[in-house]
Coordinates of C-alpha atoms in Angstrom, one line a residue:
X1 CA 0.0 0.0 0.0
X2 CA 1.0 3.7 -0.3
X3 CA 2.0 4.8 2.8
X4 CA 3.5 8.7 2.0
X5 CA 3.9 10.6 -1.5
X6 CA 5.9 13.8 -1.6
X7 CA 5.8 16.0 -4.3
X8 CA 8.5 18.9 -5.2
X9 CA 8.1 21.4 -7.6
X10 CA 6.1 19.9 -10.0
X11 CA 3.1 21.8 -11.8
X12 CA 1.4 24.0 -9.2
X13 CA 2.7 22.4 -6.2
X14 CA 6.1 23.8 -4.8
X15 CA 6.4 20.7 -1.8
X16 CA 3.9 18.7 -0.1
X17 CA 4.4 15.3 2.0
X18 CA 1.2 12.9 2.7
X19 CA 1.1 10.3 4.9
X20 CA -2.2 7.8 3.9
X21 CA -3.4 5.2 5.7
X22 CA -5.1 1.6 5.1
X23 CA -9.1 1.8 4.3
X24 CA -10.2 4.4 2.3
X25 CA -8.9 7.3 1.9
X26 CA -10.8 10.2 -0.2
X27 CA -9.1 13.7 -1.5
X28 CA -11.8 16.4 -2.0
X29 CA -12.0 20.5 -2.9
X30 CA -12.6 23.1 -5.6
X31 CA -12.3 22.7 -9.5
X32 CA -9.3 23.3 -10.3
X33 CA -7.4 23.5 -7.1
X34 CA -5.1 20.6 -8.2
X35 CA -6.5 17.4 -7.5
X36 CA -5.3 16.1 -11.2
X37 CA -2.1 17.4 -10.6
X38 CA -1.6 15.1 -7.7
X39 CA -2.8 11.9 -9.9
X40 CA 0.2 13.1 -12.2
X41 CA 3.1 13.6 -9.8
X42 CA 1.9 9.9 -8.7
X43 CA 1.5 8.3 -12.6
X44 CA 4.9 9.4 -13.1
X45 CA 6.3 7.6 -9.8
X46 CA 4.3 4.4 -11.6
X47 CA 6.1 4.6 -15.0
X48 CA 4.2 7.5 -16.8
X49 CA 6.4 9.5 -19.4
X50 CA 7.9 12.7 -17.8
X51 CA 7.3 16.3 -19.6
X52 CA 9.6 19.0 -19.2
X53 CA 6.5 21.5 -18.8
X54 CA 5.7 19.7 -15.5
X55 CA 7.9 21.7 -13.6
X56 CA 6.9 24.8 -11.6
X57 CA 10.0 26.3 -11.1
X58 CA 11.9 25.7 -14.7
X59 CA 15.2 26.1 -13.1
X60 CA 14.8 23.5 -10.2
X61 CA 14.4 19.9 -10.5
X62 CA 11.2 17.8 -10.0
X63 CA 11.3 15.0 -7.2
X64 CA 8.8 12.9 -7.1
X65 CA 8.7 10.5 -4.6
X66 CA 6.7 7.4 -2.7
X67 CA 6.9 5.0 -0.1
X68 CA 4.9 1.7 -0.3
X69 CA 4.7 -1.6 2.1
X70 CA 5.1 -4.0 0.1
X71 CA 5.3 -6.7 2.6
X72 CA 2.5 -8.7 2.1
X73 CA 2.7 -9.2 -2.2
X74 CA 5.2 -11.7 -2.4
X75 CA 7.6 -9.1 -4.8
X76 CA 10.6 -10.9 -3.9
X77 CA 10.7 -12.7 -6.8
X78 CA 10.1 -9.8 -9.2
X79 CA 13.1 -7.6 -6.9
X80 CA 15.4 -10.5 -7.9
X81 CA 14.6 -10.8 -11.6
X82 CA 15.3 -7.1 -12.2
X83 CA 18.1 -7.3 -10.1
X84 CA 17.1 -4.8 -7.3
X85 CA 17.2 -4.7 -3.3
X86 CA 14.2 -5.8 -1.7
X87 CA 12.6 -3.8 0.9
X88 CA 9.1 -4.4 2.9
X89 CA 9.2 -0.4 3.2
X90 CA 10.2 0.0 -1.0
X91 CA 10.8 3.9 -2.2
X92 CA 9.9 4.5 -5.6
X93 CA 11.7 7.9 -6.7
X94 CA 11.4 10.3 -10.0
X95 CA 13.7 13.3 -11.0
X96 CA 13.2 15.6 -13.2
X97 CA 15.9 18.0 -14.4
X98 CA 15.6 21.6 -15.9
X99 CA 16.8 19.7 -19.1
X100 CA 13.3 17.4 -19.0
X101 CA 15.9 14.6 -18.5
X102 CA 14.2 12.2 -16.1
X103 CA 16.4 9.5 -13.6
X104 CA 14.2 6.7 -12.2
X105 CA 15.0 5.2 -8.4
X106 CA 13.9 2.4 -6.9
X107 CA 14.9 1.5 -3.4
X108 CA 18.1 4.3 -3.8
X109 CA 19.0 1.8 -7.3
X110 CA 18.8 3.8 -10.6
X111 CA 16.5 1.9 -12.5
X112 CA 14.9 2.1 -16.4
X113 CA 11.4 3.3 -16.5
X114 CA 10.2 -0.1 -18.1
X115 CA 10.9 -1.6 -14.5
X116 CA 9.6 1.3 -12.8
X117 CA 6.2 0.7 -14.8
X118 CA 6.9 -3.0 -14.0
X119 CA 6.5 -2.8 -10.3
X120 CA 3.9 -0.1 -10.3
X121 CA 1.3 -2.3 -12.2
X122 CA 1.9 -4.4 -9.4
X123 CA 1.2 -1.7 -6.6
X124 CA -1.8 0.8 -7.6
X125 CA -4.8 0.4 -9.9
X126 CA -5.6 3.8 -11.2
X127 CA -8.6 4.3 -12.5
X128 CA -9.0 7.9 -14.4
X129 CA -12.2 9.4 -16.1
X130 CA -10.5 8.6 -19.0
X131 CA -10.2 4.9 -18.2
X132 CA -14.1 4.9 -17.9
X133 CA -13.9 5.0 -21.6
X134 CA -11.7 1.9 -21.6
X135 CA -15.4 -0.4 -21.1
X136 CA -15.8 -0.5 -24.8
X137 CA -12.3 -1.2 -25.4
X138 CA -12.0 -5.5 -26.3
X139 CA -9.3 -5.7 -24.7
X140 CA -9.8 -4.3 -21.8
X141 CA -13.0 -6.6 -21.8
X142 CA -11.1 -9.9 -22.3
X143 CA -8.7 -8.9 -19.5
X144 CA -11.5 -8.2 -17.2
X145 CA -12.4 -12.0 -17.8
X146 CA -9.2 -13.1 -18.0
X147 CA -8.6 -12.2 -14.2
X148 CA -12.2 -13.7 -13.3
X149 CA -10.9 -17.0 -14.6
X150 CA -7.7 -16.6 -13.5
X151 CA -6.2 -17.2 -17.0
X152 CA -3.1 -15.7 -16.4
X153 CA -0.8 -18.4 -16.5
X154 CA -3.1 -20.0 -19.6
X155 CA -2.7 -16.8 -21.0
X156 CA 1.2 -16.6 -20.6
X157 CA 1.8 -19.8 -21.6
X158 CA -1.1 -19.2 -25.2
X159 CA 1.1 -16.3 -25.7
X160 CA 4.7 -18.0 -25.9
X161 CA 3.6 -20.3 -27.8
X162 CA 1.7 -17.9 -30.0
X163 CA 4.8 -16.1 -30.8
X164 CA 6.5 -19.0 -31.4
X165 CA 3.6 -19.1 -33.8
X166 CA 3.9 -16.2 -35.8
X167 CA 7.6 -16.8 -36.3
X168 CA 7.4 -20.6 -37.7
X169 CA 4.7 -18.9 -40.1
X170 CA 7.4 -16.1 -41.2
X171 CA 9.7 -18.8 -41.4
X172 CA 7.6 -20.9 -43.3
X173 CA 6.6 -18.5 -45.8
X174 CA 10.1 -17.5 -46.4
X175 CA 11.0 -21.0 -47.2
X176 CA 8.1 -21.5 -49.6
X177 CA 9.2 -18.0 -51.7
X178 CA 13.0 -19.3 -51.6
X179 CA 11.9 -22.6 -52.9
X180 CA 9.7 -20.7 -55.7
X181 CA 12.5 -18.1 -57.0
X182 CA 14.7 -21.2 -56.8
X183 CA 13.2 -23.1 -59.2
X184 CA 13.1 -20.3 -61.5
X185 CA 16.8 -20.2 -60.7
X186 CA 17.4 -24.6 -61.1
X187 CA 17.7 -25.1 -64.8
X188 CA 20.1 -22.3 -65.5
X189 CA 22.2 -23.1 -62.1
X190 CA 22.7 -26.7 -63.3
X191 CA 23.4 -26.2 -66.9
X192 CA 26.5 -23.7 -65.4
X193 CA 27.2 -26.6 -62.6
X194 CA 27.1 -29.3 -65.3
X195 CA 29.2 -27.5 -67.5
X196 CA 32.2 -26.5 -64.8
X197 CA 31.7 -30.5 -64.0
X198 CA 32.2 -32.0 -67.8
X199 CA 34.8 -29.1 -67.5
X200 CA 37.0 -31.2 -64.8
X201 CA 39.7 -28.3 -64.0
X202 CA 42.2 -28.9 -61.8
X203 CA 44.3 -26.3 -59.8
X204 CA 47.2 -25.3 -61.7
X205 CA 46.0 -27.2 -64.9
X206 CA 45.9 -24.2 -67.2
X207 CA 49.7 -23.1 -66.2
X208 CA 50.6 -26.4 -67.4
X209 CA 48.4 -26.3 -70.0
X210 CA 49.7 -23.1 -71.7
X211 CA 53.5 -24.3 -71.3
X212 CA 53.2 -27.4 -73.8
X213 CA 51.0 -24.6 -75.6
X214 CA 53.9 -22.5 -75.8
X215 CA 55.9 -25.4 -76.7
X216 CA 54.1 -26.8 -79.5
X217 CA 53.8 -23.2 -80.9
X218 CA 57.8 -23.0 -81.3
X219 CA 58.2 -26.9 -81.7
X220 CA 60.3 -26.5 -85.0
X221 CA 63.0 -23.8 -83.4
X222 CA 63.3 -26.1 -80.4
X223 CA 64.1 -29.0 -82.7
X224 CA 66.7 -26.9 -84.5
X225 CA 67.8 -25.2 -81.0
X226 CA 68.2 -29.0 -79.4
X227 CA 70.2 -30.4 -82.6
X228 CA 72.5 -27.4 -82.6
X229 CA 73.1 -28.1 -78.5
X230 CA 73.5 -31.6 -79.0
X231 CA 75.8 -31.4 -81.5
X232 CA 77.7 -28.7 -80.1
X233 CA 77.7 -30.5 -76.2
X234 CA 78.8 -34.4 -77.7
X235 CA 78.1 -35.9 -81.2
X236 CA 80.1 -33.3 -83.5
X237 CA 83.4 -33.8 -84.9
X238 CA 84.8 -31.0 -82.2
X239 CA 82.4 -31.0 -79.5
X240 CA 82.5 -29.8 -75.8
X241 CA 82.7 -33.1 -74.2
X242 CA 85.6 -34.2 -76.3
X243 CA 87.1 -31.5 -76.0
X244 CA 86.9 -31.3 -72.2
X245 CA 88.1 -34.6 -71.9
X246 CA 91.2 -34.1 -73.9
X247 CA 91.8 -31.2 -71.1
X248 CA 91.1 -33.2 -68.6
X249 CA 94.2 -35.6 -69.5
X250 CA 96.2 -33.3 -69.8
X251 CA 95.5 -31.4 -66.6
X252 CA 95.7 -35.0 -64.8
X253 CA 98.8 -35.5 -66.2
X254 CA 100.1 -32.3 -65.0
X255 CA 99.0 -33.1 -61.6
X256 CA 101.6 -35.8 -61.4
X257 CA 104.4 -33.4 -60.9
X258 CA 102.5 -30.5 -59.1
X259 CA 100.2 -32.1 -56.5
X260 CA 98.7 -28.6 -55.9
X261 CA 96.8 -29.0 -59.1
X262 CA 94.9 -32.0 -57.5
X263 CA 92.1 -29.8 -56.4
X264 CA 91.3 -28.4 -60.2
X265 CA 92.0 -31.5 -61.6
X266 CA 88.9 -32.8 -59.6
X267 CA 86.8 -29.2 -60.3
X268 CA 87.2 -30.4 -64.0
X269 CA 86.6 -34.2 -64.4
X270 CA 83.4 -33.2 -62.4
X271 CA 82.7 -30.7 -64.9
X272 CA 83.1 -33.5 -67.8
X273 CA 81.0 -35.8 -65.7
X274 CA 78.3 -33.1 -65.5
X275 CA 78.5 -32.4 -69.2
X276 CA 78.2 -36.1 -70.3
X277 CA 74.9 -36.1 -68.1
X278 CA 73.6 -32.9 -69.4
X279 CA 74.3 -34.1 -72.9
X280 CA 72.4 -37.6 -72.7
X281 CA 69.5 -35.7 -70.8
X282 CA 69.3 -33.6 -73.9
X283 CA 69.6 -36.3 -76.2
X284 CA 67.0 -38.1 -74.7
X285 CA 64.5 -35.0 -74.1
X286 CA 65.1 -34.7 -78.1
X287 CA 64.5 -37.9 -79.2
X288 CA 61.3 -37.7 -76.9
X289 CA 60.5 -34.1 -78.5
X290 CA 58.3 -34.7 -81.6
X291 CA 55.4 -32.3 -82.5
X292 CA 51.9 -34.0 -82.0
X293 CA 49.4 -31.9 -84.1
X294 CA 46.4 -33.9 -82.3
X295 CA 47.8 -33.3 -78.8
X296 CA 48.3 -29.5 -79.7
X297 CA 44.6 -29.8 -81.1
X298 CA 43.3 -30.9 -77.6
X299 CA 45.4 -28.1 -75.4
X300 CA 43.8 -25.2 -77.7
X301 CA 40.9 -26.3 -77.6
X302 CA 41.4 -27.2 -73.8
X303 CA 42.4 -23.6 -73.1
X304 CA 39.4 -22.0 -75.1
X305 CA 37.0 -23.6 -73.1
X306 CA 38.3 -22.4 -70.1
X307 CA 39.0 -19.3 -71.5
X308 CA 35.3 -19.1 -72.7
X309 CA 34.0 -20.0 -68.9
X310 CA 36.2 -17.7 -67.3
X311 CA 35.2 -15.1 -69.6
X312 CA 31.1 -15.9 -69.4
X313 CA 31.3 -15.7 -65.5
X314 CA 33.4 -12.5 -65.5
X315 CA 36.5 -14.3 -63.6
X316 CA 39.8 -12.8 -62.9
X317 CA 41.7 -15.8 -63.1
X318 CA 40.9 -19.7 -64.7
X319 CA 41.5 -21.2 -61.5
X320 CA 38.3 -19.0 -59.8
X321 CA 36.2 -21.5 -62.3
X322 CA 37.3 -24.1 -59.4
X323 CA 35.2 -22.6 -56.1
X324 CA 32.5 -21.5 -58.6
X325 CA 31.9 -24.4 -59.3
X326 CA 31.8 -25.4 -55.1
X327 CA 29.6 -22.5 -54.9
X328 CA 26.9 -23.8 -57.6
X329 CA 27.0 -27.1 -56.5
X330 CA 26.2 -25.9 -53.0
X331 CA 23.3 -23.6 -54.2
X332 CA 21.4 -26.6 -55.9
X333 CA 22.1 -28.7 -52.6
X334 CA 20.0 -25.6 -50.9
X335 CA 17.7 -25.8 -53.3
X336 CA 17.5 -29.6 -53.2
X337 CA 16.8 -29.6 -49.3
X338 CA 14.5 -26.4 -49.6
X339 CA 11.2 -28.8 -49.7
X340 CA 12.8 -30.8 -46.7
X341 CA 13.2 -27.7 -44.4
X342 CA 9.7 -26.9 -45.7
X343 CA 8.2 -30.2 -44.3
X344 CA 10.1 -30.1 -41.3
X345 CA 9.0 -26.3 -40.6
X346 CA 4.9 -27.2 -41.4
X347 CA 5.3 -30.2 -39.2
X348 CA 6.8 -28.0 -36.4
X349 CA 3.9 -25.2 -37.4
X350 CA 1.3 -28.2 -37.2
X351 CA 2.4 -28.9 -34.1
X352 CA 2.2 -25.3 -32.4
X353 CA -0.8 -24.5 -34.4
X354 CA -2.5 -28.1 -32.2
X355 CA -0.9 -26.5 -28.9
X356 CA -2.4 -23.1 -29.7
X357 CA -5.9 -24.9 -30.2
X358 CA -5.7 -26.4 -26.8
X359 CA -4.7 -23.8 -25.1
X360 CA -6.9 -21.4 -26.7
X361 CA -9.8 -23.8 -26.4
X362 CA -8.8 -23.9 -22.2
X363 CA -8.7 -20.2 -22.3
X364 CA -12.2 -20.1 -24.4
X365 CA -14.0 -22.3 -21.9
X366 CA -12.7 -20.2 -18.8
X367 CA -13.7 -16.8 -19.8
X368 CA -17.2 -18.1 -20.6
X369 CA -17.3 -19.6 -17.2
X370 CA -16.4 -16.1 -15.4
X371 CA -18.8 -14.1 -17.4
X372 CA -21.8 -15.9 -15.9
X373 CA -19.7 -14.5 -12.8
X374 CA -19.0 -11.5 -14.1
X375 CA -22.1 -10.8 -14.7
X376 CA -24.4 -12.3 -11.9
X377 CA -21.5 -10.0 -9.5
X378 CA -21.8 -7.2 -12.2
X379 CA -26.0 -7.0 -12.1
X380 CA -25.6 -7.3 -8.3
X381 CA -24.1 -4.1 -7.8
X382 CA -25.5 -1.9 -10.5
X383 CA -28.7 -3.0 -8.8
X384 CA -27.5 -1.6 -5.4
X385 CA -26.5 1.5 -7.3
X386 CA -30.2 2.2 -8.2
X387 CA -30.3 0.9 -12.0
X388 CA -32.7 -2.5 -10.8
X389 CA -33.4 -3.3 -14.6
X390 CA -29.7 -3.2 -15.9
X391 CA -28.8 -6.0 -17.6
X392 CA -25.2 -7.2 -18.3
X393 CA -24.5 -9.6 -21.4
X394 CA -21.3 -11.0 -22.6
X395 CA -21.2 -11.8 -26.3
X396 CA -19.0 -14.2 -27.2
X397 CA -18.1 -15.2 -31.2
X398 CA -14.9 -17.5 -32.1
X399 CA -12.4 -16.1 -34.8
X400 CA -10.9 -18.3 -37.5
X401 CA -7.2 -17.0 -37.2
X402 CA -5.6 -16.8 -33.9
X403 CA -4.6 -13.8 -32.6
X404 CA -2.4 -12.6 -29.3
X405 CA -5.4 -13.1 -26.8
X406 CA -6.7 -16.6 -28.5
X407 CA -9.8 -17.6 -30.8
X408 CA -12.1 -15.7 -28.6
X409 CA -14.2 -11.9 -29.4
X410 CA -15.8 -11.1 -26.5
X411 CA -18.3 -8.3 -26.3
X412 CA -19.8 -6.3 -23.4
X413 CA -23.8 -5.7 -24.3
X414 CA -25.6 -3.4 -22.0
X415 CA -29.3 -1.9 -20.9
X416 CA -29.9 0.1 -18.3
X417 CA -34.0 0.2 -18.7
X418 CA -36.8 -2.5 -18.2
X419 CA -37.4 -3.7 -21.3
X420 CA -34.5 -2.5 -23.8
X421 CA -32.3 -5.0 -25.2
X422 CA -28.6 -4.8 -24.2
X423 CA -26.4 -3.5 -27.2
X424 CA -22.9 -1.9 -27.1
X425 CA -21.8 -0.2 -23.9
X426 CA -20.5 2.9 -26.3
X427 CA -24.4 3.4 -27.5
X428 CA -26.7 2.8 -24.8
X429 CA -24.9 4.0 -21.4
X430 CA -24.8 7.5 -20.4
X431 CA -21.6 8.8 -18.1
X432 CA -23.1 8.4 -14.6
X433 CA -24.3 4.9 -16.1
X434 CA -20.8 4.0 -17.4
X435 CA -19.1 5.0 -14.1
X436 CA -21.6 2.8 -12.0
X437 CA -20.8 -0.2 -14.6
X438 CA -17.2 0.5 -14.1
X439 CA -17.1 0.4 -10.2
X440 CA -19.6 -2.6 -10.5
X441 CA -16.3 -4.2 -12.9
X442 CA -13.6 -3.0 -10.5
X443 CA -15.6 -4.1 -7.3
X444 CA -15.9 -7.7 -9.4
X445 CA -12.0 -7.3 -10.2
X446 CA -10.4 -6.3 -6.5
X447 CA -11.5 -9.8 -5.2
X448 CA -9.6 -11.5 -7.9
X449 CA -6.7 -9.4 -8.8
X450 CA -5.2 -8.7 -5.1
X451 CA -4.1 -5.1 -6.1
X452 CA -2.6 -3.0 -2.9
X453 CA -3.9 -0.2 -3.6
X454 CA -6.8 1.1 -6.2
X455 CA -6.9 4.9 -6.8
X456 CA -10.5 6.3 -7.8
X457 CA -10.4 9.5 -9.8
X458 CA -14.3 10.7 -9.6
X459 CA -15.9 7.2 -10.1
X460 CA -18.7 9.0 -9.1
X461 CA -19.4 11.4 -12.3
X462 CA -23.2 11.6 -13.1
X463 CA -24.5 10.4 -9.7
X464 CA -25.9 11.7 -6.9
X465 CA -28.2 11.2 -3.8
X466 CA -28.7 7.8 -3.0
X467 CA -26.4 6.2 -5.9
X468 CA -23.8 8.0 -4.4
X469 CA -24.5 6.9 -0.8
X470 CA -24.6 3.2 -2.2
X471 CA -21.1 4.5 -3.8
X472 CA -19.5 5.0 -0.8
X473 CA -20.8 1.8 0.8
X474 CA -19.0 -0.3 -1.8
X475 CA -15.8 1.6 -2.1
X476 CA -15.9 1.2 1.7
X477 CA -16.6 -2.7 1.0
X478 CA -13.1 -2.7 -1.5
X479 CA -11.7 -0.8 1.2
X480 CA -11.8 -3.7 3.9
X481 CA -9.1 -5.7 2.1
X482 CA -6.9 -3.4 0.5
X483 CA -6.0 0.4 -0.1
X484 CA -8.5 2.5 -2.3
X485 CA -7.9 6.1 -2.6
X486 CA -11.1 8.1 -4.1
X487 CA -11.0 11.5 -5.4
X488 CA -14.8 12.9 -5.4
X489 CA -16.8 15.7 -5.8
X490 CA -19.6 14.2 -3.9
X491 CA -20.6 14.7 -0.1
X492 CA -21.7 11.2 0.3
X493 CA -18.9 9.3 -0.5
X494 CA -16.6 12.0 1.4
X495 CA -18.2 10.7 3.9
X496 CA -17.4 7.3 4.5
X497 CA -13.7 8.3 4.6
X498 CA -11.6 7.0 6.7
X499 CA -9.0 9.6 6.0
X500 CA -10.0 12.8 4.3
X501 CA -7.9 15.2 2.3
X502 CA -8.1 18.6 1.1
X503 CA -6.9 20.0 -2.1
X504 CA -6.6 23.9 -2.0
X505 CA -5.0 27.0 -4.0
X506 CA -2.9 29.6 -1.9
X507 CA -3.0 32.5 -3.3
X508 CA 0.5 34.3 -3.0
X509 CA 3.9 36.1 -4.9
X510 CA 3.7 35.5 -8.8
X511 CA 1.8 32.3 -9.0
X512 CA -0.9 29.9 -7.1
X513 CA 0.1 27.5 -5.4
X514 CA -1.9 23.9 -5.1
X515 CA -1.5 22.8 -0.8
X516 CA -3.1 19.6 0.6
X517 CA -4.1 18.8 4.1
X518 CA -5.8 16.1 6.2
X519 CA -8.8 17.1 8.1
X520 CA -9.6 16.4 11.3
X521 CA -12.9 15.8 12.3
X522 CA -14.6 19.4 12.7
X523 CA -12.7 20.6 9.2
X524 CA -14.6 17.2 7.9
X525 CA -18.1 18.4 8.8
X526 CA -17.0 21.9 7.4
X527 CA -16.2 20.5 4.1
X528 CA -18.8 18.2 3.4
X529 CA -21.1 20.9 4.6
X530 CA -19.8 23.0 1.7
X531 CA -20.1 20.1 -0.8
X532 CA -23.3 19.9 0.2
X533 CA -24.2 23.5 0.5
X534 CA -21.9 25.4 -1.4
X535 CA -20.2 28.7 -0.2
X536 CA -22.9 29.6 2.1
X537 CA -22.7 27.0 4.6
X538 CA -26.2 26.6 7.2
X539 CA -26.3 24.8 10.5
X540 CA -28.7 22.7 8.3
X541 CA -25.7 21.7 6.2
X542 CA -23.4 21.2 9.0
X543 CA -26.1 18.7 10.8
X544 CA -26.6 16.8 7.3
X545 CA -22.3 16.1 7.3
X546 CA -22.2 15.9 10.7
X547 CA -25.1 12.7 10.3
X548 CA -23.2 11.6 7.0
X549 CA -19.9 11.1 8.9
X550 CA -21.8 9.3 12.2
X551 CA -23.3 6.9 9.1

């Protein structure tokens, strides 16, 4: 529960501190004098975005702040998930800079807002004049009997599964337009595949391949060339080998008188050794050497295919023909197992699609078993609050797609007179009707949802007299197990305070200024008496609060 909000500097307020209490708790005074303003200092302690325009003093920061027991909501859990220190006495704190730059604090921990929102949807239950409109929102409607039939964990667990869902679908869809352009794509990528194949380069092939090229292009001058060296090296009538070896004598018989010679008499008969081997090398490479037309056939037209493939695919080098061909071949294995990822992602969509059906056929059957509740509790109170032939009625009509919230629409049908038949909320209901329907949906809610604290911003629009009176005597009834906070315009439900607070202006220096007090009993009777009366109070008002409050 709320156990103290202060406010500094924000709108018309310049600092107030306010202590609340268990029960109920109402805040009353003039149009104007700031009651909304304290709804919005405490919105943005529960997550609200912060506004720069907020600030009364545009040179001074904003602090918002509020302490909450939280000992009895078992929040541990939710403390340890986002990583924050747990307190039963938890202070929730907003800045707001000159800049409009806002810092979030939770428990003396800066925090994000998201978390800040997070553990104030947990805490209070606001309930604006604007929500009121929320009754013809579906949504709104299907959460309403969603917490009736406590659904939450269905719904959690419909929901994973549903995104789960929507992502096989993408998924599945995706494959299916791959596996279409890719067939487009089949023919063509096989006839290049099956080309590079027949094809067969190796890695370095075309080097070699342009060598005997080269060769068989200047076979005639390397015949002449290689009978000329031949010649020359060992079969001419003065040749190098002969020659050398006539040296070689003579340099070995030299040797015999000068043994210093010994070491370039070696040099040379390895010399001649080396020259008879490189002469019968070339002698045999020459008789090998023979021009082969056919052979010099294949290599050209060897070369011009590659050169035509490599050209075709826009290659730098032949040898890139080699992982283009990897590349191809892996792009028809894609395509190939395309229809078996297909089949595999419809059996896995099958098989969410069944576990969405269940669920949503659990969560289907529970929401029509808590709008006989919802209703019978509904017709209850709207009865008490002086509309006896109201009738509540809860369409209910299954989709054919599943959406976030299941296979369900649900609709909320109203009438408020004997004999009309209930249609949409938006066209039958006036605003005093609305706001007893809503508190007749929140009373409903409070016993299911275990809120702390529920905050009432003028519940009580269009009613008056004994409507109001049975007004008070069900906030009073919500009141008995939690918090509830009601800011009213009405004498009646002031009334049945248990703590009463007064909005005022003070008038003083440039600007007004919004104050807020508690009253004590006599400054009770005083109000109310003006509610009641107006300005001009009369004893007779004063004993009509005075016998409201003894009520």
């Amino acid at each position: 529960m709320l156990k103290q909000l202060s406010v500094q500097n924000f709108a018309l307020i310049d600092q107030i501190k306010i202590d609340f209490d268990n029960g109920l708790s109402v805040i009353t005074g003039e149009t104007g004098a700031g009651k909304s303003i304290l709804l919005g200092a405490l919105s943005l302690i529960l997550g609200n975005r912060a506004d720069h325009d907020s600030l009364k003093d545009k040179t001074q920061k904003c602090i918002i702040e509020g302490a909450f027991d939280v000992s009895n909501y078992d929040l541990k859990s939710f403390f340890d998930h986002v990583e924050l220190d747990y307190a039963d006495n938890t202070i929730i704190r907003r800045e707001i800079n000159p800049q409009g730059k806002s810092r979030n604090f939770i428990n003396d921990t800066p925090t994000t807002l998201g978390v800040m929102k997070s553990l104030g949807s947990r805490l209070i239950d606001i309930h604006s004049q604007h929500q009121s409109l929320k009754i013809n929102d579906a949504v709104f409607q299907l959460e309403v009997l969603d917490a009736l039939a406590n659904n939450q964990t269905r719904l959690s667990n419909y929901q994973a599964i549903y995104s789960e869902f929507k992502q096989l679908s993408a998924k599945l869809d995706e494959l299916r337009g791959e596996a279409a352009e890719s067939k487009t794509q089949e023919d063509y990528l096989n006839f290049q595949f099956e080309e590079l194949e027949a094809l067969s380069l190796k890695e370095g092939e075309v080097e070699g391949l342009e060598i005997e090229q080269e060769r068989f292009a200047n076979s005639e001058e390397i015949i002449n060339n290689m009978s000329q060296l031949i010649t020359g090296l060992s079969q001419g009538e003065t040749n190098v080998v002969d020659s050398l070896s006539q040296l070689k004598q003579l340099l070995s018989q030299t040797e015999k008188f000068d043994a210093s010679l010994k070491e370039e008499s070696e040099r040379l008969t390895s010399l001649h050794i080396e020259l008879l081997d490189l002469a019968a090398e070339l002698e045999s490479k020459a008789e090998n050497f023979h021009h082969d037309p056919e052979r010099q056939e294949i290599v050209e037209e060897r070369l011009a295919e590659v050169h035509r493939l490599q050209v075709k695919h826009q290659l730098a080098t032949a040898d890139e023909l080699i992982p283009l061909k990897i590349k191809l071949e892996q792009q028809l294995e894609a395509i190939s197992t395309v229809d078996l990822q297909i089949i595999a992602t419809e059996k896995e969509l099958n098989k969410s699609k069944k576990d969405l059906e269940d669920l949503a056929i659990q969560l289907s059957k529970k929401r029509n078993e808590a709008s006989k509740k919802l209703i019978l509790a509904v017709e209850n109170t709207i009865h008490q609050l002086g509309m006896q032939y109201a009738k509540l009625e809860v369409s209910h009509t299954n989709r054919e797609d599943f959406n976030q919230y299941g296979l369900d629409d649900f609709e909320f049908l109203f009438s408020a007179n004997k004999g009309m038949q209930p249609q949409l909320i938006s066209k039958t209901a006036s605003g005093g009707e609305i706001s007893r329907l809503m508190l007749a949906i929140k009373r409903v809610l409070a016993e299911y949802k275990q809120m702390p604290t529920i905050l009432f911003d003028e519940i009580d629009t269009g009613v008056s007299g004994e409507v109001a009176n049975q007004m008070g005597i069900i906030l009073e009834e919500i009141a008995s197990q939690r918090q509830v906070i009601s800011i009213t315009h009405l004498p009646q439900i002031a009334a049945k305070g248990k703590s009463h607070f007064y909005v005022y202006k003070q008038e003083g220096g440039e600007r007004s200024v919004s104050q807020m007090k508690r009253l004590n009993h006599d400054e009770r009777v005083e109000e109310i008496a003006k509610m009641l009366s107006g300005s001009k109070l009369s004893e007779a008002a004063r004993i009509n609060a005075k016998e409201l409050l003894s009520q």
